[in-house]
Every structure is written in C-alpha cells, then in structure tokens.
Coordinates of C-alpha atoms in Angstrom, one line a residue:
M1 CA 59.9 128.4 258.6
Y2 CA 57.7 127.7 255.5
K3 CA 56.0 130.7 254.0
N4 CA 52.8 130.8 252.2
R5 CA 51.5 128.0 254.7
V6 CA 48.7 128.3 257.7
I7 CA 47.5 126.0 259.9
L8 CA 43.7 126.2 260.8
V9 CA 42.4 124.7 263.9
D10 CA 38.9 123.8 264.8
G11 CA 39.1 124.6 268.4
L12 CA 36.3 123.2 270.1
N13 CA 36.7 119.9 268.0
L14 CA 40.2 119.7 269.0
F15 CA 39.6 120.7 272.6
T16 CA 36.9 118.6 272.8
R17 CA 38.6 115.8 271.9
H18 CA 41.6 115.9 274.5
F19 CA 39.2 117.1 277.1
M20 CA 37.7 113.9 276.8
A21 CA 40.9 111.8 276.4
N22 CA 43.6 113.9 278.1
P23 CA 43.7 112.7 281.6
A24 CA 46.5 115.4 283.0
M25 CA 45.9 116.9 286.3
S26 CA 47.0 120.4 287.7
E27 CA 48.9 120.4 291.2
N28 CA 45.8 121.6 292.6
G29 CA 43.9 118.5 291.4
E30 CA 42.0 119.4 288.7
H31 CA 42.0 118.0 285.4
V32 CA 43.4 120.0 283.1
G33 CA 43.6 117.6 279.8
G34 CA 41.8 119.9 277.2
I35 CA 44.4 122.7 277.7
V36 CA 47.3 120.1 277.5
G37 CA 46.4 117.8 274.7
F38 CA 45.1 120.9 273.0
F39 CA 48.6 122.6 272.9
N40 CA 50.8 119.4 272.3
A41 CA 48.7 118.5 269.3
M42 CA 49.2 122.0 268.0
M43 CA 52.7 122.4 268.8
R44 CA 53.4 118.7 267.3
L45 CA 52.2 120.1 263.8
V46 CA 53.8 123.3 264.3
E47 CA 56.9 121.5 264.7
K48 CA 56.0 119.2 261.6
C49 CA 54.3 121.6 259.4
K50 CA 56.7 124.9 260.3
P51 CA 53.8 127.1 259.2
E52 CA 54.1 131.2 259.1
G53 CA 50.7 131.5 261.0
V54 CA 48.2 129.5 263.2
I55 CA 44.5 130.6 263.5
V56 CA 42.1 129.0 265.9
V57 CA 38.3 129.4 265.3
W58 CA 35.8 129.2 268.2
E59 CA 32.4 129.0 267.6
G60 CA 29.3 130.1 269.7
G61 CA 26.0 129.0 269.9
G62 CA 25.7 126.7 266.7
S63 CA 24.6 128.3 263.3
V64 CA 21.7 130.7 263.6
K65 CA 21.1 130.1 259.9
K66 CA 21.1 126.4 260.0
R67 CA 18.4 125.9 262.4
G68 CA 16.3 128.7 260.6
L69 CA 16.6 125.9 257.6
Y70 CA 15.8 123.3 259.6
K71 CA 15.0 123.3 262.9
D72 CA 15.8 119.1 264.0
Y73 CA 19.4 120.6 262.8
K74 CA 22.1 118.9 265.4
Q75 CA 18.7 118.1 267.8
K76 CA 19.7 114.5 268.4
S77 CA 23.4 115.1 268.7
K78 CA 24.6 113.1 271.8
P79 CA 25.7 114.7 275.0
Q80 CA 29.3 115.4 275.3
N81 CA 30.7 111.9 277.3
L82 CA 33.1 113.8 279.7
N83 CA 36.5 112.7 280.8
R84 CA 36.6 109.1 281.3
Y85 CA 39.7 108.2 283.7
Y86 CA 37.7 110.2 286.5
E87 CA 34.8 108.9 288.7
D88 CA 32.8 110.6 291.5
D89 CA 36.2 111.7 293.3
I90 CA 37.0 113.6 290.5
P91 CA 34.0 114.6 288.3
A92 CA 34.6 116.1 284.9
T93 CA 32.1 118.7 285.2
Y94 CA 30.9 121.2 282.4
Q95 CA 32.0 124.1 285.2
N96 CA 35.7 122.3 284.6
R97 CA 35.2 122.2 280.7
N98 CA 34.1 126.2 280.5
Y99 CA 37.4 126.6 283.1
Q100 CA 39.4 124.7 280.6
L101 CA 38.4 126.9 277.8
K102 CA 38.8 130.1 279.3
T103 CA 42.3 129.5 280.3
L104 CA 43.2 128.0 277.0
I105 CA 41.7 130.9 275.1
G106 CA 43.7 133.2 277.8
L107 CA 47.1 131.2 277.0
L108 CA 46.5 131.6 273.3
S109 CA 46.1 135.1 273.7
K110 CA 49.4 135.5 275.1
V111 CA 51.3 133.8 272.1
P112 CA 51.8 134.5 268.1
V113 CA 48.3 132.6 267.5
C114 CA 45.5 134.5 265.8
Q115 CA 41.8 133.5 267.8
T116 CA 38.6 134.3 266.2
Y117 CA 35.4 133.9 268.1
I118 CA 32.2 133.6 265.7
E119 CA 29.1 133.8 267.8
G120 CA 26.0 132.8 266.0
A121 CA 27.9 130.5 263.3
E122 CA 29.9 127.1 263.0
A123 CA 33.7 127.3 263.0
D124 CA 33.3 125.1 259.7
D125 CA 31.7 127.5 258.1
A126 CA 34.0 130.6 259.2
I127 CA 36.8 128.2 257.8
G128 CA 35.4 127.2 254.8
Y129 CA 35.0 131.4 254.5
M130 CA 38.9 131.9 255.2
C131 CA 40.0 128.9 253.1
K132 CA 37.5 130.0 249.8
Y133 CA 38.6 133.7 250.1
I134 CA 40.6 135.0 252.8
L135 CA 43.3 132.6 252.7
K136 CA 42.6 131.3 249.2
D137 CA 46.4 131.5 247.9
K138 CA 48.0 129.8 250.9
N139 CA 48.7 126.4 251.4
K140 CA 46.3 125.4 254.2
I141 CA 46.5 122.5 257.0
I142 CA 43.2 122.1 259.2
I143 CA 43.1 120.4 262.2
S144 CA 39.8 118.9 262.7
S145 CA 38.1 115.3 262.5
D146 CA 35.0 116.8 261.1
H147 CA 34.7 115.2 257.8
D148 CA 32.5 118.3 256.4
F149 CA 36.1 120.0 255.9
Y150 CA 36.8 116.9 253.4
Q151 CA 35.0 119.4 250.8
L152 CA 37.7 122.0 251.0
I153 CA 40.5 119.6 250.4
D154 CA 42.2 120.3 247.1
D155 CA 45.9 121.1 245.9
N156 CA 46.6 123.9 248.2
T157 CA 44.5 122.6 251.5
I158 CA 44.8 119.2 253.3
I159 CA 43.1 118.1 257.0
W160 CA 45.1 117.2 259.7
S161 CA 42.7 114.1 261.6
P162 CA 43.5 114.3 265.6
T163 CA 41.3 111.1 265.3
A164 CA 43.6 109.2 262.4
K165 CA 46.6 111.1 263.8
G166 CA 47.5 111.4 259.8
F167 CA 46.8 113.5 256.9
V168 CA 43.8 113.4 255.2
N169 CA 44.4 114.4 251.0
K170 CA 42.1 114.3 248.0
E171 CA 43.7 110.5 247.4
K172 CA 42.7 109.5 251.0
V173 CA 39.2 110.5 250.5
I174 CA 38.5 108.9 247.0
D175 CA 40.1 105.7 248.5
R176 CA 37.5 105.6 251.7
F177 CA 34.5 107.1 250.4
G178 CA 34.9 106.8 246.7
I179 CA 33.9 110.4 246.5
H180 CA 36.5 113.2 245.0
P181 CA 36.2 116.5 247.6
S182 CA 35.0 118.7 245.1
N183 CA 31.6 116.8 245.1
F184 CA 31.9 115.9 248.9
Y185 CA 29.2 118.4 249.8
L186 CA 26.9 117.0 247.1
A187 CA 27.2 113.4 248.2
K188 CA 26.8 114.3 251.5
S189 CA 23.6 116.4 250.8
I190 CA 22.2 113.2 249.4
V191 CA 23.8 110.6 252.0
G192 CA 22.5 112.8 255.1
D193 CA 24.5 113.0 258.4
T194 CA 22.8 111.2 261.0
S195 CA 25.9 112.9 263.6
D196 CA 24.0 116.3 262.7
N197 CA 20.5 114.7 262.2
I198 CA 20.7 115.5 258.7
P199 CA 18.5 113.1 257.0
G200 CA 19.6 111.7 253.6
V201 CA 17.9 109.8 250.6
K202 CA 16.9 106.3 251.7
G203 CA 19.3 103.7 250.7
V204 CA 22.1 105.9 249.6
G205 CA 25.6 105.4 250.9
Y206 CA 28.7 107.1 249.5
K207 CA 30.2 103.7 247.8
T208 CA 26.7 102.9 246.4
L209 CA 26.4 107.0 245.0
S210 CA 29.8 107.0 243.5
K211 CA 29.3 103.3 241.8
R212 CA 25.8 104.6 240.1
F213 CA 27.3 108.3 239.0
Q214 CA 31.0 107.8 238.0
K215 CA 31.4 111.8 238.1
F216 CA 31.2 112.0 241.9
T217 CA 34.9 110.2 241.5
E218 CA 36.0 113.3 239.2
G219 CA 37.6 116.4 239.9
S220 CA 34.9 118.8 238.0
E221 CA 32.4 120.0 240.1
Y222 CA 29.0 117.6 239.8
I223 CA 26.1 120.0 239.5
L224 CA 22.9 118.9 241.2
S225 CA 20.6 119.6 238.0
D226 CA 22.9 117.6 236.3
L227 CA 22.9 115.1 238.8
L228 CA 19.1 114.9 239.0
L229 CA 18.7 114.8 234.8
E230 CA 20.8 111.6 235.0
A231 CA 18.8 110.2 237.7
K232 CA 15.8 110.4 236.0
N233 CA 16.9 109.6 232.8
Q234 CA 17.9 106.1 234.7
V235 CA 14.8 105.4 236.0
T236 CA 13.3 102.2 235.1
P237 CA 10.5 99.8 236.5
K238 CA 12.9 97.2 237.3
G239 CA 16.2 98.8 237.8
P240 CA 17.9 100.2 241.0
K241 CA 15.8 102.2 243.6
I242 CA 18.7 104.8 243.8
F243 CA 17.7 106.6 240.7
S244 CA 13.9 107.3 241.6
N245 CA 14.8 107.8 245.2
I246 CA 17.1 110.8 244.2
A247 CA 14.8 111.7 241.4
N248 CA 12.4 112.3 244.4
E249 CA 14.1 114.1 246.5
E250 CA 15.1 116.9 244.9
Q251 CA 14.0 119.3 247.9
L252 CA 15.5 117.4 250.3
I253 CA 19.1 117.4 248.6
K254 CA 18.7 121.4 247.8
R255 CA 17.8 122.1 251.5
N256 CA 20.6 119.9 252.7
I257 CA 23.0 121.2 250.4
K258 CA 22.3 124.7 251.9
L259 CA 23.2 123.1 255.6
V260 CA 26.4 121.0 254.6
L261 CA 27.9 123.9 252.0
L262 CA 30.8 125.8 253.3
D263 CA 31.3 129.0 252.0
S264 CA 29.5 132.3 252.6
N265 CA 26.0 131.0 252.7
N266 CA 25.6 130.4 256.0
L267 CA 27.3 133.8 257.8
S268 CA 26.0 137.1 257.7
I269 CA 27.7 140.1 256.5
S270 CA 28.8 141.3 260.0
Q271 CA 30.1 137.4 260.9
I272 CA 32.3 137.4 257.6
K273 CA 33.6 141.2 258.9
K274 CA 34.4 139.9 262.1
I275 CA 36.2 137.1 260.7
E276 CA 38.1 139.3 258.3
N277 CA 38.9 142.1 261.2
D278 CA 40.3 139.5 263.8
I279 CA 42.7 138.1 260.9
E280 CA 43.4 141.5 259.6
N281 CA 44.3 143.3 263.0
F282 CA 46.2 140.5 264.5
A283 CA 49.8 141.3 265.7
P284 CA 51.8 138.5 266.6
M285 CA 53.1 138.4 269.8
W286 CA 54.9 136.4 273.1
D287 CA 53.8 137.9 276.6
N288 CA 56.1 135.2 278.7
I289 CA 55.1 136.9 281.7
G290 CA 51.1 136.5 280.9
I291 CA 52.0 133.0 280.1
H292 CA 53.8 132.0 283.2
K293 CA 51.3 134.2 285.2
I294 CA 48.5 132.0 283.8
L295 CA 50.1 128.8 284.5
K296 CA 51.0 129.8 287.8
E297 CA 47.2 130.3 288.7
S298 CA 46.4 127.1 287.2
T299 CA 49.1 125.0 288.5
I300 CA 50.0 123.5 285.5
T301 CA 53.3 121.9 284.7
S302 CA 52.9 119.4 282.0
I303 CA 53.4 122.0 279.2
D304 CA 56.5 122.7 278.1
I305 CA 57.2 126.4 277.8
Q306 CA 60.9 126.5 276.5
R307 CA 59.6 124.3 273.9
W308 CA 56.7 126.5 272.9
S309 CA 59.0 129.5 273.0
Y310 CA 61.4 127.9 270.1
L311 CA 58.5 126.4 268.1
L312 CA 56.2 129.6 268.0
K313 CA 58.9 132.1 268.0
N314 CA 59.2 132.0 264.3
L315 CA 55.5 133.0 263.8
K316 CA 56.0 136.4 265.5
K317 CA 57.9 137.2 262.4
G318 CA 55.0 135.8 259.8
T319 CA 51.8 137.3 258.9
I320 CA 49.0 135.6 257.7
K321 CA 47.2 139.1 255.9

C-alpha cells in the first residue's frame, strides 16, 4: 500500500459511463452494467495505484448556487443515452438506473470505501474543495472524464480518464489545449463550455487563446485583470478580433469564472461541514455478510468478491484523515 495516496471518484460520472455501455446482466435478467463496470474500473485503479484510501463523491440535484448565477446553466444538456445494447425486450429505464445506483451505493457501504453525498451541489465542487483543503498534502488521483477537473492538476494531483483509459497530467493538458492547468479555469471561462451551456467569448478557442496570450501556457496563475489589460493594450483597428472581443466581455468572463472555478465558492457552509464530517468520521470496514446478501438479492454473479477482498483489505488499515 502506498502511503499518502488517495483516489477520488466522481461517482455519477463513472457510473453513467458504464450504465450506458456495459451490457452485464444479473441472473434475473436485469441490466447491471453500471454496477459491474463501476467496480471493475475502480478495482483496476486500486490494483494499479495501491492507495491508502478511496473516496466516492455523489451529488444530488445539481448546483443551486450555479443555477442562481446563471439560470440557463446546463439547461440544454442532452438527455442521458441509456444502454445501447438493449431494445424493447429489455428496456434500459430510469427505474433500472435508480435501482443500480441504490444497489451500488449499498455495496460500497459494505467495503472500506468512503462515500459522501452532497445535496444541492456538484461532485466537481466537492472534489475541488477536498483537493485544495482537506487533502491538500495528499497525492490524489481523480477518476472522471469531466474536463473541469483539469484545473486541479498539479504536482500532487492527476486524473484517470475512463474515456481515454489513461492518466492525464500537466504535460498532457498543455499538449492538447495549449493551456497550463493553473490557468485552465480562466481559459474555460473565456472559451465557454457547450456541454454545460456556458457561452464563451465569440471566436475564441483554447489554441487561439494560448497563441495570443503566452501566459496561459505558464505555470503561474494568470490573473483576469492582467489578461484584460493585455487584451485592451493590443486592440488595433486592423488587428485580430480576439483582443477586442475579450476586452468587451469582462462581465461574461467574470460570471463564467464563478461557474467553472472549483473551490469553496459554490459550496455552502453546511455542505462543506458535511464533506468534512463524512471524511473525518469514516471508519474503514469489510462487511462480508452484507456484501453477499446484496449480491444474492440482486443476483449479480459477474463481480469477483475474492479479488475485491484482496485489493481492498489494505484500505481497512489506511486512513484518509
């Protein structure tokens, strides 16, 4: 077991990916791909990275604060594409999804994995708070395909992307976007995010931004006021429009920063206390009888309990406090 290393799982993100794509079935003929895929993915990373702790972060109802800032936030998000393997004879319904989530959360409660549920906030913000404050001195691996987490990457934090099936570090973010993770939140506030329905500055993409503003590629944090001053100083009648476009959209960028920055800004005091209490009071355990009871009731046979036990037993000895 490697000390000082913690895995943070964006629970709904990882579950949804496997719910949509994993065709695993129970003996009762129910789709259980979300459960099986989630555990297999988590176990592979536990086996590979040997952490001292795993924290799964769940969210409920989206962010109240973000919707207050911008009422159209995530309003145009596409509905979830349910499992593509099945047709009318085995419908992948929301009822099945909720059943799988309930079963998965129940199983996780029987193993030495810490879970925290944050109502009225997003997992992104909770994980951002943990990385910057509670676990700031730990080595952290975040499991998620969400690019929002790129802003958290540093010498102690990397991402495991289920989509890319690989780790994402500072160098990979710079290679792909031309943006250093320290400045990713500011770049995203300018470029916008169509998946979250966040409008950006017209005609500005990540590569163009890094080309025109060299500081985005550097490790030191780029301050918005410095960016705006630089943009205004480079506005010319026949010059590139990017400078005037950015200079004229100060309020849009400021609003977007509040939406995309992962810190304590979008969490209430009670939500922060909930996160801290869940981690502080977590006691690792292995309830073998409880695990077998849930698996027997759900007739899931495609999960290797012995492998679970072998990989997770060391977590009972670890701590994430």
